[in-house]
PDB file of C-alpha atoms and ligand atoms in Angstrom:
ATOM      1  CA  UNK Y   1       0.050  -0.018  -0.259  1.00  0.00           C
ATOM      2  CA  UNK Y   2       3.049   2.338   1.166  1.00  0.00           C
ATOM      3  CA  UNK Y   3       4.442   1.166  -1.714  1.00  0.00           C
ATOM      4  CA  UNK Y   4       0.991   2.265  -4.155  1.00  0.00           C
ATOM      5  CA  UNK Y   5       0.809   5.337  -2.485  1.00  0.00           C
ATOM      6  CA  UNK Y   6       4.896   6.205  -2.899  1.00  0.00           C
ATOM      7  CA  UNK Y   7       4.437   5.955  -6.553  1.00  0.00           C
ATOM      8  CA  UNK Y   8       1.523   8.295  -6.529  1.00  0.00           C
ATOM      9  CA  UNK Y   9       3.433  10.667  -5.431  1.00  0.00           C
ATOM     10  CA  UNK Y  10       6.017  10.638  -7.510  1.00  0.00           C
ATOM     11  CA  UNK Y  11       4.421  10.175 -10.691  1.00  0.00           C
ATOM     12  CA  UNK Y  12       2.766  13.430  -9.387  1.00  0.00           C
ATOM     13  CA  UNK Y  13       5.567  15.623  -8.402  1.00  0.00           C
ATOM     14  CA  UNK Y  14       7.182  14.334 -11.645  1.00  0.00           C
ATOM     15  CA  UNK Y  15       4.564  14.467 -13.675  1.00  0.00           C
ATOM     16  CA  UNK Y  16       5.563  10.621 -15.082  1.00  0.00           C
ATOM     17  CA  UNK Y  17       2.319   9.110 -16.529  1.00  0.00           C
ATOM     18  CA  UNK Y  18       0.747   6.235 -14.026  1.00  0.00           C
ATOM     19  CA  UNK Y  19       2.227   2.701 -14.060  1.00  0.00           C
ATOM     20  CA  UNK Y  20      -1.432   1.372 -15.209  1.00  0.00           C
ATOM     21  CA  UNK Y  21      -1.506   4.125 -18.232  1.00  0.00           C
ATOM     22  CA  UNK Y  22       1.549   2.927 -19.544  1.00  0.00           C
ATOM     23  CA  UNK Y  23       1.328  -1.150 -19.151  1.00  0.00           C
ATOM     24  CA  UNK Y  24      -2.305  -0.086 -21.462  1.00  0.00           C
ATOM     25  CA  UNK Y  25      -0.720   1.313 -23.620  1.00  0.00           C
ATOM     26  CA  UNK Y  26       2.022  -1.594 -24.193  1.00  0.00           C
ATOM     27  CA  UNK Y  27      -0.986  -4.168 -24.801  1.00  0.00           C
ATOM     28  CA  UNK Y  28      -1.836  -2.342 -27.517  1.00  0.00           C
ATOM     29  CA  UNK Y  29       1.877  -3.267 -29.461  1.00  0.00           C
ATOM     30  CA  UNK Y  30       3.693  -5.935 -30.438  1.00  0.00           C
ATOM     31  CA  UNK Y  31       4.263  -7.451 -26.189  1.00  0.00           C
ATOM     32  CA  UNK Y  32       7.674  -9.437 -26.503  1.00  0.00           C
ATOM     33  CA  UNK Y  33       6.403 -13.599 -26.375  1.00  0.00           C
ATOM     34  CA  UNK Y  34       9.612 -14.770 -24.916  1.00  0.00           C
ATOM     35  CA  UNK Y  35      11.749 -12.297 -21.931  1.00  0.00           C
ATOM     36  CA  UNK Y  36      15.423 -13.516 -20.817  1.00  0.00           C
ATOM     37  CA  UNK Y  37      17.004 -11.517 -17.758  1.00  0.00           C
ATOM     38  CA  UNK Y  38      20.245 -11.485 -16.371  1.00  0.00           C
ATOM     39  CA  UNK Y  39      19.703 -11.092 -12.715  1.00  0.00           C
ATOM     40  CA  UNK Y  40      22.495  -9.432 -11.969  1.00  0.00           C
ATOM     41  CA  UNK Y  41      24.299  -7.479  -8.858  1.00  0.00           C
ATOM     42  CA  UNK Y  42      22.592  -8.967  -5.425  1.00  0.00           C
ATOM     43  CA  UNK Y  43      25.637  -9.684  -3.925  1.00  0.00           C
ATOM     44  CA  UNK Y  44      26.241  -5.353  -4.732  1.00  0.00           C
ATOM     45  CA  UNK Y  45      23.286  -4.593  -3.256  1.00  0.00           C
ATOM     46  CA  UNK Y  46      24.046  -6.185  -0.682  1.00  0.00           C
ATOM     47  CA  UNK Y  47      27.501  -5.035   0.120  1.00  0.00           C
ATOM     48  CA  UNK Y  48      26.418  -0.767  -0.269  1.00  0.00           C
ATOM     49  CA  UNK Y  49      24.899  -1.691   2.488  1.00  0.00           C
ATOM     50  CA  UNK Y  50      26.897  -3.747   4.277  1.00  0.00           C
ATOM     51  CA  UNK Y  51      24.884  -6.866   4.513  1.00  0.00           C
ATOM     52  CA  UNK Y  52      26.154 -10.695   3.481  1.00  0.00           C
ATOM     53  CA  UNK Y  53      25.663 -11.425  -0.311  1.00  0.00           C
ATOM     54  CA  UNK Y  54      22.693 -13.711   1.056  1.00  0.00           C
ATOM     55  CA  UNK Y  55      20.723 -11.209   2.356  1.00  0.00           C
ATOM     56  CA  UNK Y  56      20.993  -9.578  -1.407  1.00  0.00           C
ATOM     57  CA  UNK Y  57      19.977 -13.011  -3.323  1.00  0.00           C
ATOM     58  CA  UNK Y  58      17.103 -13.219  -0.888  1.00  0.00           C
ATOM     59  CA  UNK Y  59      15.987 -10.000  -1.806  1.00  0.00           C
ATOM     60  CA  UNK Y  60      16.228 -10.861  -5.555  1.00  0.00           C
ATOM     61  CA  UNK Y  61      14.243 -13.575  -4.892  1.00  0.00           C
ATOM     62  CA  UNK Y  62      11.464 -11.745  -4.003  1.00  0.00           C
ATOM     63  CA  UNK Y  63      11.715  -9.639  -7.349  1.00  0.00           C
ATOM     64  CA  UNK Y  64      11.428 -12.993  -9.099  1.00  0.00           C
ATOM     65  CA  UNK Y  65       7.871 -13.126  -7.564  1.00  0.00           C
ATOM     66  CA  UNK Y  66       6.600  -9.832  -8.665  1.00  0.00           C
ATOM     67  CA  UNK Y  67       8.492  -9.703 -12.119  1.00  0.00           C
ATOM     68  CA  UNK Y  68       6.880 -13.057 -12.811  1.00  0.00           C
ATOM     69  CA  UNK Y  69       3.204 -11.574 -11.903  1.00  0.00           C
ATOM     70  CA  UNK Y  70       3.881  -8.954 -14.111  1.00  0.00           C
ATOM     71  CA  UNK Y  71       5.151 -10.774 -17.299  1.00  0.00           C
ATOM     72  CA  UNK Y  72       2.434 -13.368 -16.766  1.00  0.00           C
ATOM     73  CA  UNK Y  73      -0.784  -9.919 -16.432  1.00  0.00           C
ATOM     74  CA  UNK Y  74       1.094  -8.205 -19.928  1.00  0.00           C
ATOM     75  CA  UNK Y  75       0.465 -12.138 -21.845  1.00  0.00           C
ATOM     76  CA  UNK Y  76       3.998 -12.588 -21.861  1.00  0.00           C
ATOM     77  CA  UNK Y  77       4.719 -16.000 -23.067  1.00  0.00           C
ATOM     78  CA  UNK Y  78       8.082 -17.899 -21.596  1.00  0.00           C
ATOM     79  CA  UNK Y  79       9.818 -15.442 -18.607  1.00  0.00           C
ATOM     80  CA  UNK Y  80      13.310 -17.357 -18.829  1.00  0.00           C
ATOM     81  CA  UNK Y  81      15.362 -16.600 -15.658  1.00  0.00           C
ATOM     82  CA  UNK Y  82      19.161 -17.126 -15.643  1.00  0.00           C
ATOM     83  CA  UNK Y  83      19.380 -18.059 -11.160  1.00  0.00           C
ATOM     84  CA  UNK Y  84      22.327 -20.425 -11.005  1.00  0.00           C
ATOM     85  CA  UNK Y  85      25.207 -20.063 -13.562  1.00  0.00           C
ATOM     86  CA  UNK Y  86      27.627 -23.696 -14.293  1.00  0.00           C
ATOM     87  CA  UNK Y  87      30.425 -20.843 -13.318  1.00  0.00           C
ATOM     88  CA  UNK Y  88      28.240 -20.161 -10.268  1.00  0.00           C
ATOM     89  CA  UNK Y  89      29.845 -23.645  -8.107  1.00  0.00           C
ATOM     90  CA  UNK Y  90      33.530 -21.576  -8.700  1.00  0.00           C
ATOM     91  CA  UNK Y  91      31.723 -19.142  -5.352  1.00  0.00           C
ATOM     92  CA  UNK Y  92      32.386 -19.534  -1.226  1.00  0.00           C
ATOM     93  CA  UNK Y  93      30.820 -23.222  -0.532  1.00  0.00           C
ATOM     94  CA  UNK Y  94      28.382 -20.904   2.257  1.00  0.00           C
ATOM     95  CA  UNK Y  95      27.061 -19.296  -0.866  1.00  0.00           C
ATOM     96  CA  UNK Y  96      26.250 -21.983  -3.526  1.00  0.00           C
ATOM     97  CA  UNK Y  97      23.997 -24.001  -0.457  1.00  0.00           C
ATOM     98  CA  UNK Y  98      22.260 -20.574  -0.033  1.00  0.00           C
ATOM     99  CA  UNK Y  99      21.570 -20.095  -3.715  1.00  0.00           C
ATOM    100  CA  UNK Y 100      20.164 -23.636  -4.349  1.00  0.00           C
ATOM    101  CA  UNK Y 101      18.164 -23.279  -1.243  1.00  0.00           C
ATOM    102  CA  UNK Y 102      16.797 -20.531  -3.025  1.00  0.00           C
ATOM    103  CA  UNK Y 103      14.229 -22.280  -5.267  1.00  0.00           C
ATOM    104  CA  UNK Y 104      13.021 -24.594  -2.713  1.00  0.00           C
ATOM    105  CA  UNK Y 105      11.889 -21.554  -0.379  1.00  0.00           C
ATOM    106  CA  UNK Y 106      10.710 -20.243  -3.386  1.00  0.00           C
ATOM    107  CA  UNK Y 107       8.241 -22.395  -5.198  1.00  0.00           C
ATOM    108  CA  UNK Y 108       7.949 -23.367  -1.324  1.00  0.00           C
ATOM    109  CA  UNK Y 109       6.081 -20.450  -0.226  1.00  0.00           C
ATOM    110  CA  UNK Y 110       4.783 -19.652  -4.254  1.00  0.00           C
ATOM    111  CA  UNK Y 111       4.185 -22.217  -5.624  1.00  0.00           C
ATOM    112  CA  UNK Y 112       0.219 -21.890  -4.900  1.00  0.00           C
ATOM    113  CA  UNK Y 113      -0.143 -18.699  -5.943  1.00  0.00           C
ATOM    114  CA  UNK Y 114       1.852 -20.205  -9.058  1.00  0.00           C
ATOM    115  CA  UNK Y 115      -0.768 -22.420  -9.243  1.00  0.00           C
ATOM    116  CA  UNK Y 116      -3.780 -19.816  -9.087  1.00  0.00           C
ATOM    117  CA  UNK Y 117      -2.167 -17.318 -11.606  1.00  0.00           C
ATOM    118  CA  UNK Y 118      -2.458 -20.915 -14.325  1.00  0.00           C
ATOM    119  CA  UNK Y 119       1.842 -20.192 -14.160  1.00  0.00           C
ATOM    120  CA  UNK Y 120       3.805 -23.266 -15.353  1.00  0.00           C
ATOM    121  CA  UNK Y 121       7.543 -24.014 -14.318  1.00  0.00           C
ATOM    122  CA  UNK Y 122      10.004 -24.888 -16.382  1.00  0.00           C
ATOM    123  CA  UNK Y 123      13.497 -25.863 -15.434  1.00  0.00           C
ATOM    124  CA  UNK Y 124      16.480 -25.816 -17.641  1.00  0.00           C
ATOM    125  CA  UNK Y 125      20.060 -26.780 -16.681  1.00  0.00           C
ATOM    126  CA  UNK Y 126      22.716 -30.686 -15.592  1.00  0.00           C
ATOM    127  CA  UNK Y 127      19.360 -31.094 -13.429  1.00  0.00           C
ATOM    128  CA  UNK Y 128      21.750 -34.477 -12.164  1.00  0.00           C
ATOM    129  CA  UNK Y 129      23.881 -32.180 -10.426  1.00  0.00           C
ATOM    130  CA  UNK Y 130      21.768 -30.132  -8.041  1.00  0.00           C
ATOM    131  CA  UNK Y 131      20.897 -31.392  -4.809  1.00  0.00           C
ATOM    132  CA  UNK Y 132      18.709 -33.379  -4.049  1.00  0.00           C
ATOM    133  CA  UNK Y 133      16.878 -31.272  -2.091  1.00  0.00           C
ATOM    134  CA  UNK Y 134      16.916 -28.573  -4.760  1.00  0.00           C
ATOM    135  CA  UNK Y 135      15.564 -30.982  -7.457  1.00  0.00           C
ATOM    136  CA  UNK Y 136      12.956 -31.836  -5.848  1.00  0.00           C
ATOM    137  CA  UNK Y 137      11.330 -29.057  -5.254  1.00  0.00           C
ATOM    138  CA  UNK Y 138      11.943 -28.008  -8.628  1.00  0.00           C
ATOM    139  CA  UNK Y 139      10.536 -31.647  -9.853  1.00  0.00           C
ATOM    140  CA  UNK Y 140       7.649 -31.402  -7.295  1.00  0.00           C
ATOM    141  CA  UNK Y 141       6.685 -27.857  -9.163  1.00  0.00           C
ATOM    142  CA  UNK Y 142       7.239 -28.712 -12.376  1.00  0.00           C
ATOM    143  CA  UNK Y 143       5.404 -31.971 -12.339  1.00  0.00           C
ATOM    144  CA  UNK Y 144       2.161 -29.893 -10.519  1.00  0.00           C
ATOM    145  CA  UNK Y 145       2.402 -26.802 -13.208  1.00  0.00           C
ATOM    146  CA  UNK Y 146       2.779 -29.499 -16.479  1.00  0.00           C
ATOM    147  CA  UNK Y 147      -0.483 -28.268 -17.325  1.00  0.00           C
ATOM    148  CA  UNK Y 148      -0.938 -24.266 -16.636  1.00  0.00           C
ATOM    149  CA  UNK Y 149      -1.522 -22.504 -19.868  1.00  0.00           C
ATOM    150  CA  UNK Y 150      -0.054 -19.493 -18.584  1.00  0.00           C
ATOM    151  CA  UNK Y 151       2.827 -17.823 -18.248  1.00  0.00           C
ATOM    152  CA  UNK Y 152       6.096 -20.445 -18.711  1.00  0.00           C
ATOM    153  CA  UNK Y 153       8.448 -19.729 -15.799  1.00  0.00           C
ATOM    154  CA  UNK Y 154      11.768 -21.140 -17.089  1.00  0.00           C
ATOM    155  CA  UNK Y 155      14.740 -21.274 -14.714  1.00  0.00           C
ATOM    156  CA  UNK Y 156      18.011 -21.998 -16.317  1.00  0.00           C
ATOM    157  CA  UNK Y 157      19.149 -22.804 -13.277  1.00  0.00           C
ATOM    158  CA  UNK Y 158      22.936 -24.897 -13.193  1.00  0.00           C
ATOM    159  CA  UNK Y 159      22.530 -23.349 -16.927  1.00  0.00           C
ATOM    160  CA  UNK Y 160      25.654 -23.183 -19.107  1.00  0.00           C
ATOM    161  CA  UNK Y 161      24.867 -22.179 -22.499  1.00  0.00           C
ATOM    162  CA  UNK Y 162      28.504 -24.166 -24.295  1.00  0.00           C
ATOM    163  CA  UNK Y 163      28.117 -27.600 -21.742  1.00  0.00           C
ATOM    164  CA  UNK Y 164      24.262 -26.881 -23.992  1.00  0.00           C
ATOM    165  CA  UNK Y 165      26.097 -27.253 -26.521  1.00  0.00           C
ATOM    166  CA  UNK Y 166      28.943 -29.659 -26.618  1.00  0.00           C
ATOM    167  CA  UNK Y 167      26.426 -31.759 -24.324  1.00  0.00           C
ATOM    168  CA  UNK Y 168      23.308 -31.686 -27.966  1.00  0.00           C
ATOM    169  CA  UNK Y 169      25.959 -31.565 -30.721  1.00  0.00           C
ATOM    170  CA  UNK Y 170      26.831 -34.571 -28.962  1.00  0.00           C
ATOM    171  CA  UNK Y 171      23.734 -36.488 -28.858  1.00  0.00           C
ATOM    172  CA  UNK Y 172      23.219 -35.310 -32.911  1.00  0.00           C
ATOM    173  CA  UNK Y 173      25.874 -36.499 -33.852  1.00  0.00           C
ATOM    174  CA  UNK Y 174      24.827 -39.785 -31.653  1.00  0.00           C
ATOM    175  CA  UNK Y 175      21.525 -40.084 -33.473  1.00  0.00           C
ATOM    176  CA  UNK Y 176      23.290 -39.361 -36.933  1.00  0.00           C
ATOM    177  CA  UNK Y 177      26.307 -42.637 -36.282  1.00  0.00           C
ATOM    178  CA  UNK Y 178      22.715 -44.504 -34.673  1.00  0.00           C
ATOM    179  CA  UNK Y 179      21.567 -43.629 -38.768  1.00  0.00           C
ATOM    180  CA  UNK Y 180      18.811 -41.212 -36.979  1.00  0.00           C
ATOM    181  CA  UNK Y 181      19.085 -38.569 -39.335  1.00  0.00           C
ATOM    182  CA  UNK Y 182      21.180 -37.407 -42.312  1.00  0.00           C
ATOM    183  CA  UNK Y 183      23.679 -34.457 -43.343  1.00  0.00           C
ATOM    184  CA  UNK Y 184      21.663 -32.790 -45.029  1.00  0.00           C
ATOM    185  CA  UNK Y 185      19.189 -32.755 -41.714  1.00  0.00           C
ATOM    186  CA  UNK Y 186      21.258 -30.767 -40.068  1.00  0.00           C
ATOM    187  CA  UNK Y 187      19.797 -27.009 -39.979  1.00  0.00           C
ATOM    188  CA  UNK Y 188      18.957 -25.083 -37.758  1.00  0.00           C
ATOM    189  CA  UNK Y 189      15.557 -25.782 -36.827  1.00  0.00           C
ATOM    190  CA  UNK Y 190      16.881 -29.185 -36.187  1.00  0.00           C
ATOM    191  CA  UNK Y 191      20.402 -27.544 -33.618  1.00  0.00           C
ATOM    192  CA  UNK Y 192      17.366 -26.109 -31.945  1.00  0.00           C
ATOM    193  CA  UNK Y 193      15.861 -28.750 -30.655  1.00  0.00           C
ATOM    194  CA  UNK Y 194      18.430 -30.887 -29.567  1.00  0.00           C
ATOM    195  CA  UNK Y 195      19.262 -27.385 -27.118  1.00  0.00           C
ATOM    196  CA  UNK Y 196      18.281 -27.242 -23.612  1.00  0.00           C
ATOM    197  CA  UNK Y 197      15.272 -24.025 -25.076  1.00  0.00           C
ATOM    198  CA  UNK Y 198      13.711 -26.576 -27.276  1.00  0.00           C
ATOM    199  CA  UNK Y 199       9.548 -26.422 -27.758  1.00  0.00           C
ATOM    200  CA  UNK Y 200      10.163 -22.211 -26.705  1.00  0.00           C
ATOM    201  CA  UNK Y 201      10.377 -19.625 -29.517  1.00  0.00           C
ATOM    202  CA  UNK Y 202      14.080 -17.939 -28.460  1.00  0.00           C
ATOM    203  CA  UNK Y 203      14.242 -14.885 -26.759  1.00  0.00           C
ATOM    204  CA  UNK Y 204      12.470 -11.551 -28.680  1.00  0.00           C
ATOM    205  CA  UNK Y 205      14.127  -9.195 -25.177  1.00  0.00           C
ATOM    206  CA  UNK Y 206      16.747  -9.878 -23.334  1.00  0.00           C
ATOM    207  CA  UNK Y 207      17.669  -8.054 -19.829  1.00  0.00           C
ATOM    208  CA  UNK Y 208      20.292  -7.682 -17.872  1.00  0.00           C
ATOM    209  CA  UNK Y 209      21.071  -5.710 -15.086  1.00  0.00           C
ATOM    210  CA  UNK Y 210      23.658  -4.038 -12.889  1.00  0.00           C
ATOM    211  CA  UNK Y 211      25.535  -2.700 -15.427  1.00  0.00           C
ATOM    212  CA  UNK Y 212      27.725  -5.309 -16.486  1.00  0.00           C
ATOM    213  CA  UNK Y 213      27.245  -5.903 -20.701  1.00  0.00           C
ATOM    214  CA  UNK Y 214      27.665  -9.184 -21.022  1.00  0.00           C
ATOM    215  CA  UNK Y 215      26.557 -12.641 -22.101  1.00  0.00           C
ATOM    216  CA  UNK Y 216      27.979 -14.600 -19.321  1.00  0.00           C
ATOM    217  CA  UNK Y 217      27.453 -18.176 -21.389  1.00  0.00           C
ATOM    218  CA  UNK Y 218      23.497 -16.985 -21.651  1.00  0.00           C
ATOM    219  CA  UNK Y 219      21.854 -18.652 -23.899  1.00  0.00           C
ATOM    220  CA  UNK Y 220      24.587 -17.913 -27.028  1.00  0.00           C
ATOM    221  CA  UNK Y 221      22.938 -19.896 -30.005  1.00  0.00           C
ATOM    222  CA  UNK Y 222      19.297 -18.456 -29.094  1.00  0.00           C
ATOM    223  CA  UNK Y 223      19.578 -14.527 -27.823  1.00  0.00           C
ATOM    224  CA  UNK Y 224      21.135 -13.897 -31.980  1.00  0.00           C
ATOM    225  CA  UNK Y 225      18.706 -11.723 -33.181  1.00  0.00           C
ATOM    226  CA  UNK Y 226      17.706 -10.927 -29.708  1.00  0.00           C
ATOM    227  CA  UNK Y 227      17.076  -6.767 -29.111  1.00  0.00           C
ATOM    228  CA  UNK Y 228      19.258  -6.672 -25.752  1.00  0.00           C
ATOM    229  CA  UNK Y 229      18.301  -3.658 -22.671  1.00  0.00           C
ATOM    230  CA  UNK Y 230      20.533  -2.813 -20.076  1.00  0.00           C
ATOM    231  CA  UNK Y 231      20.301  -1.021 -16.841  1.00  0.00           C
ATOM    232  CA  UNK Y 232      22.739  -0.052 -14.460  1.00  0.00           C
ATOM    233  CA  UNK Y 233      20.060  -1.078 -11.588  1.00  0.00           C
ATOM    234  CA  UNK Y 234      20.183  -3.999  -9.248  1.00  0.00           C
ATOM    235  CA  UNK Y 235      18.236  -7.000  -9.837  1.00  0.00           C
ATOM    236  CA  UNK Y 236      16.968  -6.457  -5.485  1.00  0.00           C
ATOM    237  CA  UNK Y 237      15.876  -3.136  -6.672  1.00  0.00           C
ATOM    238  CA  UNK Y 238      14.915  -4.113 -10.217  1.00  0.00           C
ATOM    239  CA  UNK Y 239      10.788  -2.912 -10.389  1.00  0.00           C
ATOM    240  CA  UNK Y 240       7.747  -3.591 -12.288  1.00  0.00           C
ATOM    241  CA  UNK Y 241       8.561   0.105 -13.815  1.00  0.00           C
ATOM    242  CA  UNK Y 242      12.046  -0.722 -15.646  1.00  0.00           C
ATOM    243  CA  UNK Y 243      10.454  -4.276 -16.563  1.00  0.00           C
ATOM    244  CA  UNK Y 244       7.511  -2.409 -18.584  1.00  0.00           C
ATOM    245  CA  UNK Y 245      10.355   0.848 -19.525  1.00  0.00           C
ATOM    246  CA  UNK Y 246      12.538  -2.140 -20.728  1.00  0.00           C
ATOM    247  CA  UNK Y 247       8.672  -3.512 -22.694  1.00  0.00           C
ATOM    248  CA  UNK Y 248       8.483  -0.445 -23.610  1.00  0.00           C
ATOM    249  CA  UNK Y 249      12.510   0.948 -25.449  1.00  0.00           C
ATOM    250  CA  UNK Y 250      12.008  -2.838 -27.502  1.00  0.00           C
ATOM    251  CA  UNK Y 251       8.507  -1.635 -29.050  1.00  0.00           C
ATOM    252  CA  UNK Y 252      10.566   1.237 -29.871  1.00  0.00           C
ATOM    253  CA  UNK Y 253      12.462  -1.227 -31.383  1.00  0.00           C
ATOM    254  CA  UNK Y 254      13.234  -2.053 -35.800  1.00  0.00           C
ATOM    255  CA  UNK Y 255      13.771  -5.922 -35.346  1.00  0.00           C
ATOM    256  CA  UNK Y 256      14.838  -6.938 -38.989  1.00  0.00           C
ATOM    257  CA  UNK Y 257      16.929 -10.276 -38.924  1.00  0.00           C
ATOM    258  CA  UNK Y 258      18.558  -9.523 -40.635  1.00  0.00           C
ATOM    259  CA  UNK Y 259      16.962  -8.002 -43.887  1.00  0.00           C
ATOM    260  CA  UNK Y 260      16.004  -4.339 -44.948  1.00  0.00           C
TER     261      UNK Y 260
HETATM  262  C1  FPP A 301      23.969 -12.732  -9.395  1.00  0.00           C
HETATM  263  O1  FPP A 301      24.459 -12.109  -8.739  1.00  0.00           O
HETATM  264  C2  FPP A 301      22.836 -13.613  -9.398  1.00  0.00           C
HETATM  265  C3  FPP A 301      22.653 -14.536  -9.200  1.00  0.00           C
HETATM  266  C4  FPP A 301      24.237 -15.478  -8.881  1.00  0.00           C
HETATM  267  C5  FPP A 301      21.717 -15.479  -8.510  1.00  0.00           C
HETATM  268  C6  FPP A 301      20.556 -15.029  -9.103  1.00  0.00           C
HETATM  269  C7  FPP A 301      19.492 -15.169  -8.697  1.00  0.00           C
HETATM  270  C8  FPP A 301      18.359 -14.872  -7.838  1.00  0.00           C
HETATM  271  C9  FPP A 301      17.733 -13.337  -7.819  1.00  0.00           C
HETATM  272  C10 FPP A 301      17.515 -15.644  -6.801  1.00  0.00           C
HETATM  273  C11 FPP A 301      16.878 -16.597  -7.896  1.00  0.00           C
HETATM  274  C12 FPP A 301      15.593 -16.577  -6.618  1.00  0.00           C
HETATM  275  C13 FPP A 301      14.847 -18.190  -7.297  1.00  0.00           C
HETATM  276  C14 FPP A 301      13.122 -18.487  -6.927  1.00  0.00           C
HETATM  277  C15 FPP A 301      15.814 -18.753  -8.433  1.00  0.00           C
HETATM  278  P1  FPP A 301      25.791 -11.424  -8.324  1.00  0.00           P
HETATM  279  O2  FPP A 301      25.375 -12.481  -6.460  1.00  0.00           O
HETATM  280  O3  FPP A 301      26.725 -12.179  -8.520  1.00  0.00           O
HETATM  281  O4  FPP A 301      25.757 -10.397  -7.674  1.00  0.00           O
HETATM  282  P2  FPP A 301      27.497  -9.214  -7.388  1.00  0.00           P
HETATM  283  O5  FPP A 301      27.550  -9.238  -9.121  1.00  0.00           O
HETATM  284  O6  FPP A 301      27.087  -8.077  -7.224  1.00  0.00           O
HETATM  285  O7  FPP A 301      28.154  -9.958  -7.065  1.00  0.00           O
END
C-alpha cells in the first residue's frame, strides 16, 4: 500500500505517466513473447548496505515474484531467468548452498500462487548435479504446473550455454551414427531441437541488470536476433516500472532479422 502511494506521489511530482496507463499502452503493441533476464547485482546490493551477499540474493528472490506476476499479466509467454550458472559453483560453499536453497524457498512459498495464476514452471540446466532437496522442489513444481497454460516461468539453473551446445552436438552425432538422421537434415531448427530450450521460442528481449554488458555464457545460440536491454539498476532494486520500461524500449526498436 505504502509503495503504491509513494509511486502515485512520485508520478504527481514528476509528471510521469501512471504505471497502469503505461501498461495499457504497451498492450496495444507487440509484447515480447519470450523475455530472458540475467539477474545481476545481488551481491553489490548487499555490499552497499554492509549486509552479507546472501541477503541480496534473498531480496532478489522477492523480485522474481514481482516480475513473474508482471510478465504474466502483460501476456508474456515465456520468462527465462538465469538463476544459477555452471560457473557459479566456484563461489564460496556457503553462498552456493544458500543459492541452492532459494528455489525451494521460492517454490515453497509461492507455488500455490503460481498455480492459481496458471503459471507453468520449467527448469533448464544440468539437473542431475543439483542437490537432492533442490531437485525435489523443482520437480514438484514442474509436475504440479505442467498442465498450466499461462506464462512459462523457465529457470535456468545450473545452466551454461557452451556446455548445452556440446551436449546437444554429442547427442546429434550419436543420432547420426545410429542412422537416425542424414547430414542434409542438419539445419538451424534441428540444432535448436537438441538444446535445452527446445519447444520454446527464442527470446525476443534480453534484460541484464547491474551495468554489466556481457552474456556470461547465457543462451548464446538462442539470442542471435534478440534485442538487448541493459540497466545499471541492481536486481534487488529492479521494479515493475523498470520491466515496463524495457518493454517500451523494445517496442520502439525496428527488428529486421538481417533484412532491410
Ligand atoms: C548474480 O548476482 C545473481 C546470481 C548468481 C543469483 C541470482 C538468483 C536470484 C536473483 C534469486 C533466484 C531465485 C529463485 C527463485 C531461484 P551476483 O551475486 O553475481 O551479484 P554481484 O555481481 O553484485 O556480486
